[in-house]
mmCIF file of C-alpha atoms in Angstrom:
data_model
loop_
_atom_site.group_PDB
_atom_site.id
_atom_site.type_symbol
_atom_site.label_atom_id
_atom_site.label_comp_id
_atom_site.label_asym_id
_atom_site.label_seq_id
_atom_site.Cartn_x
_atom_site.Cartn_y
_atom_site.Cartn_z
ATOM 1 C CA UNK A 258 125.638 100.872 97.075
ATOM 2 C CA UNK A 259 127.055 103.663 94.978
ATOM 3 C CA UNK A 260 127.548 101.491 91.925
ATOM 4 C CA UNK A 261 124.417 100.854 90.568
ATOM 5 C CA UNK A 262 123.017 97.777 92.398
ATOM 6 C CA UNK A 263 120.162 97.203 90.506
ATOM 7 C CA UNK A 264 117.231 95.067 91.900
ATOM 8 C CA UNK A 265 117.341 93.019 88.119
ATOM 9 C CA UNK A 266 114.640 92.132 85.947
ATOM 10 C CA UNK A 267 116.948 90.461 83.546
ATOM 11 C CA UNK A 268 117.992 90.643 79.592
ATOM 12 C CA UNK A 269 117.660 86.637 78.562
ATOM 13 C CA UNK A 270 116.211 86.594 74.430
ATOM 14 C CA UNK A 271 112.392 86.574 74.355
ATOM 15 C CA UNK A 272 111.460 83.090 74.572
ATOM 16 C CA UNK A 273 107.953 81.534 74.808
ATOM 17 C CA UNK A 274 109.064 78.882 78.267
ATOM 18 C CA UNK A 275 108.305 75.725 78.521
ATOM 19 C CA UNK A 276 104.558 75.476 78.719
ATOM 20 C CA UNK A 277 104.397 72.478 81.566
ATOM 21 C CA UNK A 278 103.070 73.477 84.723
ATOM 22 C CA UNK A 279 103.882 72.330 88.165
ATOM 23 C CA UNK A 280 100.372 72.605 89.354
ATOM 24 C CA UNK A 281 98.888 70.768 86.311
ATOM 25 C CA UNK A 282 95.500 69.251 86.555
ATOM 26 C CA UNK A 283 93.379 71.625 87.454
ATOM 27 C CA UNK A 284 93.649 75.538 87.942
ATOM 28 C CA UNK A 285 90.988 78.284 88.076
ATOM 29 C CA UNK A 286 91.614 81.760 89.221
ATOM 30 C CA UNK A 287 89.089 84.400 89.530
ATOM 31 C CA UNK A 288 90.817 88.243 90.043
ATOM 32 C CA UNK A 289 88.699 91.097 91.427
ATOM 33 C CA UNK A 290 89.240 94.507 92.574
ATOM 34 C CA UNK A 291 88.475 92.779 96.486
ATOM 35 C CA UNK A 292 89.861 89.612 96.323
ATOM 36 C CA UNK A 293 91.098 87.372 94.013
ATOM 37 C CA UNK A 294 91.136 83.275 93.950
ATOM 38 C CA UNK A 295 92.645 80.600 93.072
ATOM 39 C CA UNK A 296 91.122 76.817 92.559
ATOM 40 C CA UNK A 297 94.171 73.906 92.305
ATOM 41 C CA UNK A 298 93.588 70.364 91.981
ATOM 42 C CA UNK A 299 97.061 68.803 91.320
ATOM 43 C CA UNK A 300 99.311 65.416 91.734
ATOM 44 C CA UNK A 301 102.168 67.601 92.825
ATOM 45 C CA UNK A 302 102.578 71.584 93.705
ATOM 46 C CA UNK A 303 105.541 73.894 94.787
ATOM 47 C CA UNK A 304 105.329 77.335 95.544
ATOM 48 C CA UNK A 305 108.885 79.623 96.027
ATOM 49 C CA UNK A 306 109.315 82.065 99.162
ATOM 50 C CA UNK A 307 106.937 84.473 97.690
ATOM 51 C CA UNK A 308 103.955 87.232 99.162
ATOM 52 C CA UNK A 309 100.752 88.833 98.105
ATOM 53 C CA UNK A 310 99.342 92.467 99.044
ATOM 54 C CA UNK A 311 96.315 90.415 100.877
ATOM 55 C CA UNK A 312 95.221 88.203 103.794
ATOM 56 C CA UNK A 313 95.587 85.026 102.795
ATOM 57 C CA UNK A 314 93.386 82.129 103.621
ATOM 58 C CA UNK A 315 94.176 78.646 102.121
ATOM 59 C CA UNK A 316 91.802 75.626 102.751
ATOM 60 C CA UNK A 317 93.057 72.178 102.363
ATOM 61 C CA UNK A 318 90.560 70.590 101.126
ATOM 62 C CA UNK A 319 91.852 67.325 100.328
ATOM 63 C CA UNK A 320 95.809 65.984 100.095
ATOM 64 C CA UNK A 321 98.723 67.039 102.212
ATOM 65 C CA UNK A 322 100.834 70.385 101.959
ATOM 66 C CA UNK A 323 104.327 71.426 103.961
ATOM 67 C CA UNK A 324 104.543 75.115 104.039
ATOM 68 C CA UNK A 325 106.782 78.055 105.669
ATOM 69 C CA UNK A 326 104.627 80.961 106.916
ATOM 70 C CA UNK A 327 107.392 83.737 108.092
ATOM 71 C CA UNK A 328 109.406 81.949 110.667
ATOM 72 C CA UNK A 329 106.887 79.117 111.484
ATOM 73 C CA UNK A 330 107.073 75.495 109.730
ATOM 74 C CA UNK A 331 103.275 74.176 109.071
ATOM 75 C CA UNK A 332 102.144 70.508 108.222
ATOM 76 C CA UNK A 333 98.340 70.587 106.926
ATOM 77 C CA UNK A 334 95.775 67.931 105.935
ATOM 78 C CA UNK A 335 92.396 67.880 104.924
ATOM 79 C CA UNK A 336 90.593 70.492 107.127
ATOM 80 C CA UNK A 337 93.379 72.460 108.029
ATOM 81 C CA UNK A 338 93.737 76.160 107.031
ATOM 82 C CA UNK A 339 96.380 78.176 106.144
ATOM 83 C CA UNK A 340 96.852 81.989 107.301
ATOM 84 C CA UNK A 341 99.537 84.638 105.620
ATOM 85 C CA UNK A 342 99.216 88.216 106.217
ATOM 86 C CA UNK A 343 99.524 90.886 103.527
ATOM 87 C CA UNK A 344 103.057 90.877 102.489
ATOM 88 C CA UNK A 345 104.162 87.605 104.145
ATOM 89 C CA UNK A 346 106.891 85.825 103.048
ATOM 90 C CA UNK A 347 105.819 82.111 102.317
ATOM 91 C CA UNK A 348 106.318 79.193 100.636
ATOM 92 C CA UNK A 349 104.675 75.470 99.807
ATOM 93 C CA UNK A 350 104.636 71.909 98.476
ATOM 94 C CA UNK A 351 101.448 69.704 98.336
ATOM 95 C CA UNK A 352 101.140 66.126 97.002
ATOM 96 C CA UNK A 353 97.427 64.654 95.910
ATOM 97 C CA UNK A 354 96.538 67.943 96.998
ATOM 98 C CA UNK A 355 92.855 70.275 96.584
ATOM 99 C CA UNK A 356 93.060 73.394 98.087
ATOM 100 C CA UNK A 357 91.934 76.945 97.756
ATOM 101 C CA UNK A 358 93.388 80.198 98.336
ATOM 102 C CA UNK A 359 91.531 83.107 99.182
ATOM 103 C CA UNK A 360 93.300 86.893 98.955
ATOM 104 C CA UNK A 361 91.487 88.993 100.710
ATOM 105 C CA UNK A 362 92.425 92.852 99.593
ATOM 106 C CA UNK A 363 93.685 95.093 102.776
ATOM 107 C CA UNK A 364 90.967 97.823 101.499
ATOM 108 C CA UNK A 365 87.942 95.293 101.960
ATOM 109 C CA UNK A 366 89.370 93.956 105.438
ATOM 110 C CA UNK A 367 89.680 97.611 106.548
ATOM 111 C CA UNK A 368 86.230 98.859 105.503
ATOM 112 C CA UNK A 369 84.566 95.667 107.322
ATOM 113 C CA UNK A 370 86.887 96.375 110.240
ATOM 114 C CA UNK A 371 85.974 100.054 110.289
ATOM 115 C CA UNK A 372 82.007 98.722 109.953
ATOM 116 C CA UNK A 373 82.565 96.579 113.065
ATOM 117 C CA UNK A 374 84.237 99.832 115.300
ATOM 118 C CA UNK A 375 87.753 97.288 115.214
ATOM 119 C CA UNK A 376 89.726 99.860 113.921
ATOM 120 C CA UNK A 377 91.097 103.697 113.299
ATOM 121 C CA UNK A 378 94.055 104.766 111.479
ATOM 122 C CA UNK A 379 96.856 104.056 114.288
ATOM 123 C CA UNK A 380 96.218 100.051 114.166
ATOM 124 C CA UNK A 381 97.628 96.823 112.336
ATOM 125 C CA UNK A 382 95.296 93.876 111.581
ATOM 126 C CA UNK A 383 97.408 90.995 111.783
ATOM 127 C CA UNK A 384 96.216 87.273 112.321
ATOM 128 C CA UNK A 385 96.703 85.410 115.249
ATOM 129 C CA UNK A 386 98.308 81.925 114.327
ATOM 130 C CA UNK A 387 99.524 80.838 111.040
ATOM 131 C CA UNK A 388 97.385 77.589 111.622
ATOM 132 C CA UNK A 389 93.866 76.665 112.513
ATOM 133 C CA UNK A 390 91.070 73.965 112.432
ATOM 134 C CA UNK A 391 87.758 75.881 111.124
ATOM 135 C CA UNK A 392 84.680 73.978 110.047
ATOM 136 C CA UNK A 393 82.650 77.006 109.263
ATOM 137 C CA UNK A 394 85.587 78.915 107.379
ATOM 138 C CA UNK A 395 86.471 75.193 105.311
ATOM 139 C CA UNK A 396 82.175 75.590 104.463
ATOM 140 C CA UNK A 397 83.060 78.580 102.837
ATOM 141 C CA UNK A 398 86.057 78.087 101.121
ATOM 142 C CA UNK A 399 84.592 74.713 99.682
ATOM 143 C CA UNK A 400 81.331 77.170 98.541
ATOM 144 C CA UNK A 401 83.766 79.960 97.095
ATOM 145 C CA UNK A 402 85.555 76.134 95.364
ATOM 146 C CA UNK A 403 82.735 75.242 93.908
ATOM 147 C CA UNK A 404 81.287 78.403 92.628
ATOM 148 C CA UNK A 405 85.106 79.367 91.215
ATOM 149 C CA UNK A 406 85.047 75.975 89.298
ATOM 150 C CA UNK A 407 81.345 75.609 87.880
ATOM 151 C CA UNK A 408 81.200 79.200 86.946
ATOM 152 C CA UNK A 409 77.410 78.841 86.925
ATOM 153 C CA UNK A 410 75.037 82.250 86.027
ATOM 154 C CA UNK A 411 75.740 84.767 88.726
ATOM 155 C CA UNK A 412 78.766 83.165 90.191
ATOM 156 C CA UNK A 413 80.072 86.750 90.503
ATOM 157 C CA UNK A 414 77.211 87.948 92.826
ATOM 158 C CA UNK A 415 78.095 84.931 94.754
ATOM 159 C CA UNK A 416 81.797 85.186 95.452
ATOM 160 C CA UNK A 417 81.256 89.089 96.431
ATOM 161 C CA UNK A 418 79.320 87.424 99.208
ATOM 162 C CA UNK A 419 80.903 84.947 99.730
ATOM 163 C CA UNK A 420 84.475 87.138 99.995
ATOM 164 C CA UNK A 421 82.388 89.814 102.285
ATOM 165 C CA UNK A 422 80.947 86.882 104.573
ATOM 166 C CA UNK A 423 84.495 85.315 104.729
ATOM 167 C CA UNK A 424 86.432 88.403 105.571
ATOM 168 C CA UNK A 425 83.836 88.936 108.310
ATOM 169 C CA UNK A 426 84.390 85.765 109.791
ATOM 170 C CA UNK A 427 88.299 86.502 109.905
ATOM 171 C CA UNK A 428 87.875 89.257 111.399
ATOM 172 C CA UNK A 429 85.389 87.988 114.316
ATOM 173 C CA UNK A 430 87.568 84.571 114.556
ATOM 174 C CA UNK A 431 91.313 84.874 113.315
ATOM 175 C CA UNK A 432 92.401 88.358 112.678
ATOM 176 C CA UNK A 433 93.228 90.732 115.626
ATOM 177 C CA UNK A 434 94.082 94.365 115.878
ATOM 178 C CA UNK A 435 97.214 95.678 117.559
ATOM 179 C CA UNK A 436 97.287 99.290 118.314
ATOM 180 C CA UNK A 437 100.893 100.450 116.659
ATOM 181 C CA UNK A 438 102.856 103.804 116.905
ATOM 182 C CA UNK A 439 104.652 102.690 113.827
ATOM 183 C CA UNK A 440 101.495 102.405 111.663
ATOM 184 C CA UNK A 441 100.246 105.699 109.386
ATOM 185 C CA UNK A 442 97.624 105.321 106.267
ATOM 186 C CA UNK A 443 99.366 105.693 102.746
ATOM 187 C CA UNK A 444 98.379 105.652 99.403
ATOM 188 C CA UNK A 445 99.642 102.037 99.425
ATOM 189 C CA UNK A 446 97.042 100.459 102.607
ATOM 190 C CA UNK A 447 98.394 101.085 106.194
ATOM 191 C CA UNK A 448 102.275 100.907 106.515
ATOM 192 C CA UNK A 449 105.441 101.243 108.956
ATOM 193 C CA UNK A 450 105.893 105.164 108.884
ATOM 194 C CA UNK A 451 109.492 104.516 108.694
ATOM 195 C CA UNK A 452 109.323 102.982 105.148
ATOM 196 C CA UNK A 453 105.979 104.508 103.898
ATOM 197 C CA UNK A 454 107.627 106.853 101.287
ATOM 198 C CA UNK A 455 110.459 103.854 100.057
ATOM 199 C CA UNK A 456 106.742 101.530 99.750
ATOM 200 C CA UNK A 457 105.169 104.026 97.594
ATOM 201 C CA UNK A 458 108.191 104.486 95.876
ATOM 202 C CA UNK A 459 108.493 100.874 94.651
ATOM 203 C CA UNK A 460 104.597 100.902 94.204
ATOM 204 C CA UNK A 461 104.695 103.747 91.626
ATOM 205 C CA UNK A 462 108.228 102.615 89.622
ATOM 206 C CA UNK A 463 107.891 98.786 89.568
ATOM 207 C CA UNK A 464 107.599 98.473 86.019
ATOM 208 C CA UNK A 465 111.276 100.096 85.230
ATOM 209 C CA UNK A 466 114.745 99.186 86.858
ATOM 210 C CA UNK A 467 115.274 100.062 90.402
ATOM 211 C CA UNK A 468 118.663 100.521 92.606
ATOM 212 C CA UNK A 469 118.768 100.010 95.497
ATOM 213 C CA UNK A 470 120.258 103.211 96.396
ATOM 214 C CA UNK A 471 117.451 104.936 95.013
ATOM 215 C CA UNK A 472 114.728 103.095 96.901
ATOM 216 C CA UNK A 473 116.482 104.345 100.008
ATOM 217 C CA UNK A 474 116.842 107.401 99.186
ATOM 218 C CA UNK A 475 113.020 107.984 98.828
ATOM 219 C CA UNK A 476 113.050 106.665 102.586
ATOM 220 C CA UNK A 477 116.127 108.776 103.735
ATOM 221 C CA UNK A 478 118.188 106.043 104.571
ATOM 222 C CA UNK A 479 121.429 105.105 103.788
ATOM 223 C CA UNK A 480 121.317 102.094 101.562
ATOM 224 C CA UNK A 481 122.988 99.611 104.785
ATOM 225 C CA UNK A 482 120.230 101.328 107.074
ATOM 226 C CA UNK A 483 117.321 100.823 104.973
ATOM 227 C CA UNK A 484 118.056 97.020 104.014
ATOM 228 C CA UNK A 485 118.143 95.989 107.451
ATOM 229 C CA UNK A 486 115.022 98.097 108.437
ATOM 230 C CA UNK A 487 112.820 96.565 105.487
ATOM 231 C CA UNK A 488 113.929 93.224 106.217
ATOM 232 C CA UNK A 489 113.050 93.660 110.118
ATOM 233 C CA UNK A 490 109.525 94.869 109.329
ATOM 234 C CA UNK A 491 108.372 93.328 105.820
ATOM 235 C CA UNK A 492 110.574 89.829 106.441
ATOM 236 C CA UNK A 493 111.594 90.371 103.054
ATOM 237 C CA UNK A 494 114.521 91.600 101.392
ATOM 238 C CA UNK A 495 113.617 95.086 98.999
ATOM 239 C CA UNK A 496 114.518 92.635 96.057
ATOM 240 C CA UNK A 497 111.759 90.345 97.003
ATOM 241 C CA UNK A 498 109.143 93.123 98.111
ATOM 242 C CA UNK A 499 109.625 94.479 94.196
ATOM 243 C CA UNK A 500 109.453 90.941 92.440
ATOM 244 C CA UNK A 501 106.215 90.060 94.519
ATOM 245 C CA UNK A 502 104.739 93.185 93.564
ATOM 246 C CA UNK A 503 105.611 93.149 89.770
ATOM 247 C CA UNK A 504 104.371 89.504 90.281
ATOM 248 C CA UNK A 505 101.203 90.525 92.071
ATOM 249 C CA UNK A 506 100.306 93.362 89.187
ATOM 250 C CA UNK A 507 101.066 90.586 85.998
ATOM 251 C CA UNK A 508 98.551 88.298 87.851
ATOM 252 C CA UNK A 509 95.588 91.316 87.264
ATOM 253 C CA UNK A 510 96.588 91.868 83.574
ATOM 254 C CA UNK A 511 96.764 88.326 82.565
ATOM 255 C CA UNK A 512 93.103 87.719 84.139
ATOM 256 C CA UNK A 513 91.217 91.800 83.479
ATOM 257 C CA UNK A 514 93.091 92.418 80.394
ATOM 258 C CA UNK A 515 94.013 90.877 76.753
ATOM 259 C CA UNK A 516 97.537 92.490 76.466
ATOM 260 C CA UNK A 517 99.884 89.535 74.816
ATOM 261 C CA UNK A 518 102.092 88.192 77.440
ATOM 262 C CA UNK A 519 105.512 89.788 76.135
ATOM 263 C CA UNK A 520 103.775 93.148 76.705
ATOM 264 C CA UNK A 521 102.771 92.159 80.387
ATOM 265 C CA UNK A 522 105.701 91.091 81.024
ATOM 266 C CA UNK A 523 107.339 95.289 80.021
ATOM 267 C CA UNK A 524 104.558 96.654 81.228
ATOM 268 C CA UNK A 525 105.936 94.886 85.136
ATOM 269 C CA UNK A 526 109.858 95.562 84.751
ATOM 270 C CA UNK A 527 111.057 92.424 82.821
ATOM 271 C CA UNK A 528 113.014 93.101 79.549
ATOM 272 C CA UNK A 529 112.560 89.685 79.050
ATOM 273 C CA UNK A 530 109.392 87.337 79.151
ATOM 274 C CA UNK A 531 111.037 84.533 79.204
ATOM 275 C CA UNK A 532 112.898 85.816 82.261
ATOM 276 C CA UNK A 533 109.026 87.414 83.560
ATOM 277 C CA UNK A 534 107.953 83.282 82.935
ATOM 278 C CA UNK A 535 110.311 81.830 84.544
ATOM 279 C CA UNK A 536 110.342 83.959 87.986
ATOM 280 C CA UNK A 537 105.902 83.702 87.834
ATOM 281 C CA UNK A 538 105.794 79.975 87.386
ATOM 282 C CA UNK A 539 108.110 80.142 90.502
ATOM 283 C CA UNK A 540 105.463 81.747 92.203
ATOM 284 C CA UNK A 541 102.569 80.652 90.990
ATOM 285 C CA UNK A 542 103.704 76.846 89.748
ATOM 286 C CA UNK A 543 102.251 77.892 87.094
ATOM 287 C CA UNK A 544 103.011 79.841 83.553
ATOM 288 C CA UNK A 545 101.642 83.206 82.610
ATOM 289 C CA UNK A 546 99.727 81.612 79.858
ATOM 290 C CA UNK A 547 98.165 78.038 81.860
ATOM 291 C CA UNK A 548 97.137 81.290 84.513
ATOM 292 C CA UNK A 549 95.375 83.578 81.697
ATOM 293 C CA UNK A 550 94.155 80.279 79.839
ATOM 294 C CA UNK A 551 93.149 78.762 83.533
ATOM 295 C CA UNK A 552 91.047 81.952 84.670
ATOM 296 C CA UNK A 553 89.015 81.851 81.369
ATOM 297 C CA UNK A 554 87.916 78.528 81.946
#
């Protein structure tokens, strides 16, 4: 697109959004360089088409959730787990629902992998179903639960552990490795050669206004070219890729850092925080400030 088609952040007035929540009872998160977590106990959840930079695990511990996983449609109950890879496109709605998510970092899945002789440079890690029934991985999502909520003396040591032991068991038990021409290392985690310059691209301009045009220009593509490639290998449009990763880098300020929200919410690409609140609580089903106020608790 020669005339400037922005991928938007928005230019509403600064507004402080409404401060309800649409996972409301309770939230704890826990961020960390490795993984990061998230606790909900909740009447009634919903999640927009969204992704993370992680493996995903999500544990149902109690309730009912409907979610899309790239292509695939997934009903789970108590017992069931979730899978999404890193950069996923996915989506949810739980009722009486208990369930946590674990996002385990690419980095810490790599170094295990490389530990256990799975992997070298030219491979993908991908999982192997969307879906699963795991008693020993539910054990240790209900542990990593428990220790997320209580926040007893040395819960830290014990989620490191906990994250290691889990990322192990993924790895012996749900992940696989697929050898991959397409595949190169990148200062961003292991990526499709073809779009490894427009990925660090987005990765090191998120936080000001991007056309498209000049996202595919970092690739050497034409604009037409490059939006159908990212969509074929990411499953998400270059619009989406940027929002989840603007959304991705707010959720690590709010939790390691005391800058006030309308400063996050610059510091990410939105002119706007009441824009920057209304696109996270899509995400999250929650606002920036229940998330900040939620992972202090």
């Amino acid at each position: 697109m020669s005339k400037a088609s922005h991928i938007a952040t928005g230019t509403e007035v600064e507004s402080d959004a409404t401060e309800d929540t649409a996972c409301a009872e309770i939230q704890a998160f826990v961020s960390r360089p490795e993984y990061s977590i998230r606790r909900t106990l909740s009447a009634h959840c919903r999640f927009e088409a969204h992704a993370h930079a992680a493996f995903t695990v999500t544990a149902l511990l109690a309730g009912r959730m409907r979610a899309s996983v790239g292509d695939d449609e997934l009903v789970l109950t108590a017992g069931d787990v979730a899978f999404t890879g890193a950069g996923q496109l996915h989506a949810a709605e739980a009722d009486e629902v208990d369930f946590v998510s674990i996002h385990i970092k690419p980095a810490l899945i790599n170094e295990l992998a490389a530990e256990m002789n799975l992997t070298r440079t030219t491979v993908e890690i991908i999982f192997r179903a969307h879906r699963a029934t795991d008693e020993t991985l539910v054990a240790i999502a209900q542990l990593i639960a428990g220790e997320v909520t209580r926040a007893a003396p040395g819960h830290e040591i014990m989620l490191d552990a906990l994250a290691r032991q889990l990322a192990v068991h993924l790895l012996r038990s749900h992940l696989t490795v697929r050898k991959s021409a397409q595949i190169e290392l990148s200062r961003v985690g292991p990526v499709d050669r073809r779009l490894r310059r427009a990925l660090e691209f987005m990765h090191h301009n998120y936080e000001r206004e991007l056309a498209l045009e000049e996202i595919a220009a970092a690739a050497y593509l034409s604009e037409y070219h490059f939006a159908r490639l990212f969509k074929q290998v990411t499953g998400a449009t270059p619009h989406v890729y940027l929002a989840n990763l603007r959304i991705e880098r707010a959720r690590r300020l709010l939790v390691e850092t005391a800058h006030p929200i309308i400063e996050i919410a610059a510091m990410v690409g939105y002119q706007s925080q009441s824009h920057f609140t209304k696109i996270f609580k899509s995400v999250t089903g929650v606002t920036p400030r229940a998330y900040r106020e939620s992972s202090k608790r």
